[in-house]
CSV table of C-alpha atoms in Angstrom, one decimal:
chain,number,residue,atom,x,y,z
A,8,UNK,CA,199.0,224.2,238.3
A,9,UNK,CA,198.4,221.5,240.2
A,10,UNK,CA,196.2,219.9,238.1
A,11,UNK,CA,198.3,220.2,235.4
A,12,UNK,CA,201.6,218.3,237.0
A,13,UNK,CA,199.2,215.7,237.6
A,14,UNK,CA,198.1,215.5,234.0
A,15,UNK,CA,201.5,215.3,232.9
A,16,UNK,CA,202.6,212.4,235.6
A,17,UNK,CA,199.7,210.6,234.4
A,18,UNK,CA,200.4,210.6,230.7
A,19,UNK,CA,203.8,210.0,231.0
A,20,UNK,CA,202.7,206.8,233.3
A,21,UNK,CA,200.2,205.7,230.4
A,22,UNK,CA,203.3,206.2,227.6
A,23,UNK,CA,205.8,204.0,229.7
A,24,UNK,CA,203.0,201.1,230.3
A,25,UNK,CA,202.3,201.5,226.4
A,26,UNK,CA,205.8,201.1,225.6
A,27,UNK,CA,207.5,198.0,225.3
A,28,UNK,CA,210.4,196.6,227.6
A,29,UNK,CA,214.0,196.8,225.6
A,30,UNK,CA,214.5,193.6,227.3
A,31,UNK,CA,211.6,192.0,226.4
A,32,UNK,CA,212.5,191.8,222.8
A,33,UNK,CA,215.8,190.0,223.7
A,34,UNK,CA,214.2,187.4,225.0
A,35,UNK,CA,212.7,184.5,223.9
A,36,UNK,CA,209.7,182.2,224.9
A,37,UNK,CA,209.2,178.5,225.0
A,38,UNK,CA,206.2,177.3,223.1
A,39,UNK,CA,206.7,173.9,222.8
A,40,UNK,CA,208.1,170.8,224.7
A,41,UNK,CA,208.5,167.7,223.7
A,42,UNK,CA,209.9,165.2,226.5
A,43,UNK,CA,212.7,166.3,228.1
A,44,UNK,CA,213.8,170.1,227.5
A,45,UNK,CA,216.0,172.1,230.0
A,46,UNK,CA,216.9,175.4,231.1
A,47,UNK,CA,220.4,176.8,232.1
A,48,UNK,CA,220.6,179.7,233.3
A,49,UNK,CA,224.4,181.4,233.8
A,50,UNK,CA,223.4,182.0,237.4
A,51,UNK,CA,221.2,178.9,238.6
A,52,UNK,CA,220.4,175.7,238.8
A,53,UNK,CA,219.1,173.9,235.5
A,54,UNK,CA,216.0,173.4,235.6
A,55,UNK,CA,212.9,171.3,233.1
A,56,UNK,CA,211.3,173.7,231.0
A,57,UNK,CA,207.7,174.8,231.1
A,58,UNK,CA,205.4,176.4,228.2
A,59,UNK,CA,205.6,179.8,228.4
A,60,UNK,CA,208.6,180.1,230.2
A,61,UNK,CA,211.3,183.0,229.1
A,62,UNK,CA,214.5,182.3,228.0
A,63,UNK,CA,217.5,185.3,228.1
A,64,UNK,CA,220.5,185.5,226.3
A,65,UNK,CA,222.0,184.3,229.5
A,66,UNK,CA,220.0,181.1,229.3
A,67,UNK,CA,221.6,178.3,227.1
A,68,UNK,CA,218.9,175.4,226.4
A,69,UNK,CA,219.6,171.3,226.0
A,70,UNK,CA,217.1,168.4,225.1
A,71,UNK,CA,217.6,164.8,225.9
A,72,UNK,CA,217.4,161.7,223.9
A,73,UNK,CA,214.1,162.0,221.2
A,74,UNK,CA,213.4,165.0,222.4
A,75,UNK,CA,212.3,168.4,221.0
A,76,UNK,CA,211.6,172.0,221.7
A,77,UNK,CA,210.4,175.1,220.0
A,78,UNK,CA,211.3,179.0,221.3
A,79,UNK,CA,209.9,181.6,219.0
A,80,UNK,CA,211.0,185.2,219.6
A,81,UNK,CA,208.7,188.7,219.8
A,82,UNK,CA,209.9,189.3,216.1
A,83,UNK,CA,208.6,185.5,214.7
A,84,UNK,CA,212.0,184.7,214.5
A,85,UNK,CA,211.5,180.3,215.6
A,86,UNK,CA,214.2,178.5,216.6
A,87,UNK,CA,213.4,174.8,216.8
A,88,UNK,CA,215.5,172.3,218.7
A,89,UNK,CA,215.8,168.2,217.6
A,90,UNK,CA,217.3,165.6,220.5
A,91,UNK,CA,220.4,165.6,222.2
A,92,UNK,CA,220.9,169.5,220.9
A,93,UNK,CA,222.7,172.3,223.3
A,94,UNK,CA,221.8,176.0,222.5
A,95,UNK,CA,222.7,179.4,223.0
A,96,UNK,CA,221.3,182.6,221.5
A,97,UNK,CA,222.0,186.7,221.5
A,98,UNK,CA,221.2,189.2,219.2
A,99,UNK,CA,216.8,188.4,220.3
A,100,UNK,CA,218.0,184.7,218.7
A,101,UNK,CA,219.0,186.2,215.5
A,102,UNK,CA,222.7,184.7,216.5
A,103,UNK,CA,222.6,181.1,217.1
A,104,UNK,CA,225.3,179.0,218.4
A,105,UNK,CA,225.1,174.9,218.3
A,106,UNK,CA,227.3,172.9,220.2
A,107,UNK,CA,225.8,169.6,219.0
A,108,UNK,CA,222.7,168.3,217.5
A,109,UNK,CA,220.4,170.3,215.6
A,110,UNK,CA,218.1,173.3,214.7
A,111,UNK,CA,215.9,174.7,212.2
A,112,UNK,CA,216.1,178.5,212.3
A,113,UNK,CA,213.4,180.9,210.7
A,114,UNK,CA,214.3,184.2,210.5
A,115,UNK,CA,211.6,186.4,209.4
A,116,UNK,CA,212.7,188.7,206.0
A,117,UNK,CA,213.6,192.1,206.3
A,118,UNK,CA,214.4,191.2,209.6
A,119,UNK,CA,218.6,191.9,209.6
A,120,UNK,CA,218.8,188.1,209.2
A,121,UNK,CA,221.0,186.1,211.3
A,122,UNK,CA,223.6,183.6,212.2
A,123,UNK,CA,224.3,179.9,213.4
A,124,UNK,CA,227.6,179.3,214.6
A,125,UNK,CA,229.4,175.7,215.9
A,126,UNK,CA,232.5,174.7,215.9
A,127,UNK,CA,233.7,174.2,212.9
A,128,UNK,CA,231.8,176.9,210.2
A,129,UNK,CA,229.5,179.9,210.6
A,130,UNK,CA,226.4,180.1,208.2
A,131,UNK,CA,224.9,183.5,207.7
A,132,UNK,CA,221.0,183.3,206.4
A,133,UNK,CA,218.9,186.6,205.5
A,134,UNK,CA,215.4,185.9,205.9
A,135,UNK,CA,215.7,182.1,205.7
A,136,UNK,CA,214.3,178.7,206.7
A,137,UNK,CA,217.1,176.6,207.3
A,138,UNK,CA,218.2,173.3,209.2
A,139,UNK,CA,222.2,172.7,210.7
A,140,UNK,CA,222.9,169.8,211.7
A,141,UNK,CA,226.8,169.7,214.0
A,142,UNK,CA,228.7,167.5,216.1
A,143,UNK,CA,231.3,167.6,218.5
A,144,UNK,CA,233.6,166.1,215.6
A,145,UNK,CA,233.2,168.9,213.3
A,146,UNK,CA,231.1,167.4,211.0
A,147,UNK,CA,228.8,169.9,210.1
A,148,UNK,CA,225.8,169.6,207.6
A,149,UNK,CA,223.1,172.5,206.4
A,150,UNK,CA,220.0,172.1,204.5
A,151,UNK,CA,218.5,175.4,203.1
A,152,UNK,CA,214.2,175.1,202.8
A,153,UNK,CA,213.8,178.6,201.2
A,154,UNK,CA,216.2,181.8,200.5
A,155,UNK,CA,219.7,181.5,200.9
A,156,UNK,CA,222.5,180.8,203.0
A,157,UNK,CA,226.3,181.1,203.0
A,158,UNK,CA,228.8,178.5,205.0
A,159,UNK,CA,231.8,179.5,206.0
A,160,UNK,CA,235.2,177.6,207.6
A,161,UNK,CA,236.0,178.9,211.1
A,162,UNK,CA,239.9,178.6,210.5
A,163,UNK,CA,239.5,179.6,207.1
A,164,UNK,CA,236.3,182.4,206.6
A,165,UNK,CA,237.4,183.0,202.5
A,166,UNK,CA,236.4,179.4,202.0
A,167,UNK,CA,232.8,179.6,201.8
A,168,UNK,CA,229.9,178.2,199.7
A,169,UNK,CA,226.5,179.6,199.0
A,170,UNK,CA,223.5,177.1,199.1
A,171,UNK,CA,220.0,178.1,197.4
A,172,UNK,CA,216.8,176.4,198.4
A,173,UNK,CA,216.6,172.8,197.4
A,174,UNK,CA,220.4,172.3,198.4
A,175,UNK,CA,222.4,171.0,201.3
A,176,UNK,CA,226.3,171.0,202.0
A,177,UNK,CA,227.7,168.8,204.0
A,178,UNK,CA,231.3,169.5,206.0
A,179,UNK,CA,233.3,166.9,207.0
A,180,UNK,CA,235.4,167.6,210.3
A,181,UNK,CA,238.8,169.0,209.8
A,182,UNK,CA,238.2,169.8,206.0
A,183,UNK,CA,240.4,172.6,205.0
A,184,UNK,CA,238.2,173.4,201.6
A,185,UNK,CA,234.3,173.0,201.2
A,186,UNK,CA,232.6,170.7,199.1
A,187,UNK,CA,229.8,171.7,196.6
A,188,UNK,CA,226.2,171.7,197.6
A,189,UNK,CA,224.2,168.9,196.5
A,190,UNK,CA,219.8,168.9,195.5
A,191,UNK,CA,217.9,167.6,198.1
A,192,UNK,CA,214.3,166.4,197.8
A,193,UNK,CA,212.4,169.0,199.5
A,194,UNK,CA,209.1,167.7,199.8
A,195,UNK,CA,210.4,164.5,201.5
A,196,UNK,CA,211.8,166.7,204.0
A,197,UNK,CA,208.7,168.2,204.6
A,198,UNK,CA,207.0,165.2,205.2
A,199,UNK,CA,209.6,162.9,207.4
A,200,UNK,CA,211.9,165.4,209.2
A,201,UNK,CA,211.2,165.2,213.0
A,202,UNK,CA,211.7,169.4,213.1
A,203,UNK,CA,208.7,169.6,210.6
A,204,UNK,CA,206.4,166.6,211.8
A,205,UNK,CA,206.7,166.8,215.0
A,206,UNK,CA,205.7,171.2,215.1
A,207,UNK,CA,202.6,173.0,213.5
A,208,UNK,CA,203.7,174.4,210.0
A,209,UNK,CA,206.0,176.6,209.8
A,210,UNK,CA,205.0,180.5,209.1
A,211,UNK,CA,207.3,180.3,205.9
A,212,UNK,CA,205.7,177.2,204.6
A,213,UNK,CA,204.4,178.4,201.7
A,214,UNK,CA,207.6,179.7,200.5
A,215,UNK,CA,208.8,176.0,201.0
A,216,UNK,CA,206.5,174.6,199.2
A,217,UNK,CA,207.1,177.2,196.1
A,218,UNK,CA,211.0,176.4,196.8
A,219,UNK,CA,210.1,172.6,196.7
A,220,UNK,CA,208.4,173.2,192.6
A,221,UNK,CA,211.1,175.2,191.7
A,222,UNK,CA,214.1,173.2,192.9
A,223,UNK,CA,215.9,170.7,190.5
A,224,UNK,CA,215.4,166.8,191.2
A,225,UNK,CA,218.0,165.1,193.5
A,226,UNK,CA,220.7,162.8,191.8
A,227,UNK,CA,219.6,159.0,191.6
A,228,UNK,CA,220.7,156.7,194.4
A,229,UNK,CA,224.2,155.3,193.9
A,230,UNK,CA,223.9,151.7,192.9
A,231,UNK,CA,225.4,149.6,196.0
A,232,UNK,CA,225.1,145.9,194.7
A,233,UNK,CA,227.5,143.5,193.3
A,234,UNK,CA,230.1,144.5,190.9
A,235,UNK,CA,229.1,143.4,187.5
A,236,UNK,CA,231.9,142.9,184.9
A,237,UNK,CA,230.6,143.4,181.3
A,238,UNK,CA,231.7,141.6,178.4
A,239,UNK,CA,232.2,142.9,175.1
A,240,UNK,CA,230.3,141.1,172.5
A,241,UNK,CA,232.8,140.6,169.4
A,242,UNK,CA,231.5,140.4,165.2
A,243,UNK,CA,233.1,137.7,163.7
A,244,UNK,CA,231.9,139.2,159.8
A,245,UNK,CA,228.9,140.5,158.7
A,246,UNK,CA,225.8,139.4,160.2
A,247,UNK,CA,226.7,136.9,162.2
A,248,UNK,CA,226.7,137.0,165.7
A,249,UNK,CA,228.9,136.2,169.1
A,250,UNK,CA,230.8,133.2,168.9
A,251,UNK,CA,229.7,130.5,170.7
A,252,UNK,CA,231.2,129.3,174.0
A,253,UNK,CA,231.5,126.0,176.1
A,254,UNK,CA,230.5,126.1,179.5
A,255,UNK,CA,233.3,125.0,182.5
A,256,UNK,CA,233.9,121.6,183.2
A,257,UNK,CA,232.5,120.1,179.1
A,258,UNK,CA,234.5,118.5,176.7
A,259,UNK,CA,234.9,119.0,173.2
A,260,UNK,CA,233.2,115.6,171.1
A,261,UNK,CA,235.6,114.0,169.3
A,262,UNK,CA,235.9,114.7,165.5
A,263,UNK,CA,235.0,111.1,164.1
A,264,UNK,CA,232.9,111.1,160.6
A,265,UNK,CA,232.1,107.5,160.7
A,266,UNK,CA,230.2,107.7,163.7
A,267,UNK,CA,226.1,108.8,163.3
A,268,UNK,CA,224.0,108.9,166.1
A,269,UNK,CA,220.9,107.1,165.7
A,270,UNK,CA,217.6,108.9,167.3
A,271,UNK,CA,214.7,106.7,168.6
A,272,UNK,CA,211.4,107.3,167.3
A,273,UNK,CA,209.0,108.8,169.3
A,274,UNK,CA,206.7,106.4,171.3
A,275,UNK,CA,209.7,104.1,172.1
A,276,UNK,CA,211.1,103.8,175.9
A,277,UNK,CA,214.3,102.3,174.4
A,278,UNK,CA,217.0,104.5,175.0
A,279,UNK,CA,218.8,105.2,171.8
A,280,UNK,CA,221.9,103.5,170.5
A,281,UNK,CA,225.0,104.4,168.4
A,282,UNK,CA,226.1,102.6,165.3
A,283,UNK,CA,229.1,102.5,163.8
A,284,UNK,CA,229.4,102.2,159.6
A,285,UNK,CA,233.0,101.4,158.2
A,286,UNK,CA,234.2,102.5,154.9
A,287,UNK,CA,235.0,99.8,152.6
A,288,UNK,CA,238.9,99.5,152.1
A,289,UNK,CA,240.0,100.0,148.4
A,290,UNK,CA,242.0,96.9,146.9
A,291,UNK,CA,245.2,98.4,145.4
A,292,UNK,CA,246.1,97.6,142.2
A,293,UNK,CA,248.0,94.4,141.4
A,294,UNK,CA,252.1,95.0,141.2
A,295,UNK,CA,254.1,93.5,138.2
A,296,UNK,CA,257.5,91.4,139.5
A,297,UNK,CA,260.0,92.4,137.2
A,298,UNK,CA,262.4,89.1,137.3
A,299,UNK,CA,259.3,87.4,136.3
A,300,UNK,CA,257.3,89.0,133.7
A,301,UNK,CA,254.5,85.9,133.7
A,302,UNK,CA,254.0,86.5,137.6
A,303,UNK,CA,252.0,89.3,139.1
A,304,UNK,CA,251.9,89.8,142.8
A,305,UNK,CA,248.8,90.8,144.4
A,306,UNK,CA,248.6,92.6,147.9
A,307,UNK,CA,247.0,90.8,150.7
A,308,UNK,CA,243.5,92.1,151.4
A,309,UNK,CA,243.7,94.5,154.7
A,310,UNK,CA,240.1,93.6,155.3
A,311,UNK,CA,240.4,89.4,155.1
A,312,UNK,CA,241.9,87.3,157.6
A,313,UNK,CA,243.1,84.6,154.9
A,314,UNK,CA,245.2,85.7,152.5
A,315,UNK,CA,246.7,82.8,149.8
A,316,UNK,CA,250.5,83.4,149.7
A,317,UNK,CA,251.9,83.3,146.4
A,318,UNK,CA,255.0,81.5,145.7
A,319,UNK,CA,257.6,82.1,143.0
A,320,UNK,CA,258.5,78.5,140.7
A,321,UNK,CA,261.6,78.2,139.9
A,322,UNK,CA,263.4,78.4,136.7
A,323,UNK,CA,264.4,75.2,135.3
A,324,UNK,CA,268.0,75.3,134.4
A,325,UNK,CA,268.4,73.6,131.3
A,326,UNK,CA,271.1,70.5,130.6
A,327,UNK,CA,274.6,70.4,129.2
A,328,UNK,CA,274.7,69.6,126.2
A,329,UNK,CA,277.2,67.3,125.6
């Protein structure tokens, strides 16, 4: 009998060590600091966070300027942390709330999915790689790397939008509706984001990458130069084109026929000259003095200086006759 109650205590003893903790799973660990990462805890001091350490639900975490940190909990489920960023989680991280800066959650599939919540919307991922993005304002901004997410308005939860892979949404504070999600370069993201770069890849990676093929091309760049003002180009008729125009400040040549330029041959260093060719005036025909039918008068030449000036005898008056 004996022996019996102490096989019994001694299996039981083995289950319970073979067992995991119920709290462990809530909790999360801290694999990887970069700079300044702290801990703080609802009933101490904060404190600098070391690898390894465990963080509760209790636990809120904050990073400093360019600074980073990763906690990944017993389920896979990563939480990453950029600069300036303070963090809460419950639910074993599945529930994330951001009071400024920003994250990239992974929560594994078939996992219950998850939540990020700030102060202005609440996004809701199911086995998704995303990366929020909130400040204090209530600008709020979400990027989706593979699955899908829904964003929702705090003061307005029936306004929300869904956002595929290759899409990001971005909420300004105090809006009232939300605007549509626009395509996002993917792979550019991958290679430059400081919550990518700066970690080693990401367990959903691969399903990034496929994401990154499949998702449409982001819109061209807006053009931000100088205005430029077109001008329509008018027909004047059939094949011909524009009509020409003077440039500012140039006067129109006057409209003289009797003036030909004259061009200097090549060779010369004499600048050329203009001449000037007058048209010969045209005499006018002579006029006929009717109280003198024997006398023509002839017009002065316009083109002479000396012109003979014609007289008019007079008519001798005959004698009486007596």
């Amino acid at each position: 009998m004996k022996i019996t109650s102490k096989l019994l205590v001694g299996f039981v003893t083995a289950v319970t060590f073979l067992l995991p903790d119920p709290s462990s799973g809530k909790e999360a660990r801290v694999t990887q600091i970069i700079r300044e990462v702290k801990l703080l805890p609802a009933d101490k001091a904060a404190h600098e966070a070391a690898l390894n350490d465990k963080v509760s639900e209790d636990t809120g975490v904050r990073t400093g300027g360019d600074s980073r940190s990763e906690l990944t909990f017993p389920d896979l489920t990563i939480t990453r942390l950029g600069a300036n960023t303070v963090f809460s989680f419950t639910k074993s991280g599945r529930t994330a709330t951001v009071e400024t800066g920003s994250i990239l959650l992974r929560v594994p599939k078939d996992s219950g999915g998850g939540s990020i919540r700030s102060s202005a919307v609440t996004v809701a991922v199911t086995g998704t790689t995303v990366i929020f993005e909130g400040s204090r304002g209530g600008r709020s901004k979400l990027i989706t790397l593979e699955g899908s997410s829904a964003v929702s308005l705090k003061r307005n939860p029936k306004e929300f939008r869904k956002v595929l892979a290759g899409q990001m949404i971005d909420v300004p504070a105090g809006a009232t509706t939300l605007p549509m999600p626009v395509n996002v370069d993917l792979n550019d993201i991958m290679r430059n984001h400081p919550l990518i770069t700066d970690f080693k890849p990401l367990p959903s990676q691969p399903l990034i990458m496929a994401a990154a093929q499949q998702a449409p091309p982001p819109p061209p760049p807006s053009y931000t130069g100088p205005t430029i003002s077109i001008v329509p180009v008018i027909n004047f008729g059939p094949n011909r084109g524009p009509r020409p125009t003077r440039s500012p400040g140039t006067t129109k040549p006057p409209n003289n026929p009797t003036t030909h330029p004259v061009t200097q041959p090549p060779g010369t260093t004499k600048p050329p000259t203009t001449t000037t060719q007058s048209t010969p005036t045209p005499t006018p025909p002579p006029v006929i003095l009717r109280n003198a039918p024997n006398q023509t008068y002839t017009p002065p030449n316009r083109t002479t200086t000396n012109t003979k000036k014609v007289t008019k005898k007079p008519t001798p008056t005959p004698a009486p006759i007596r």
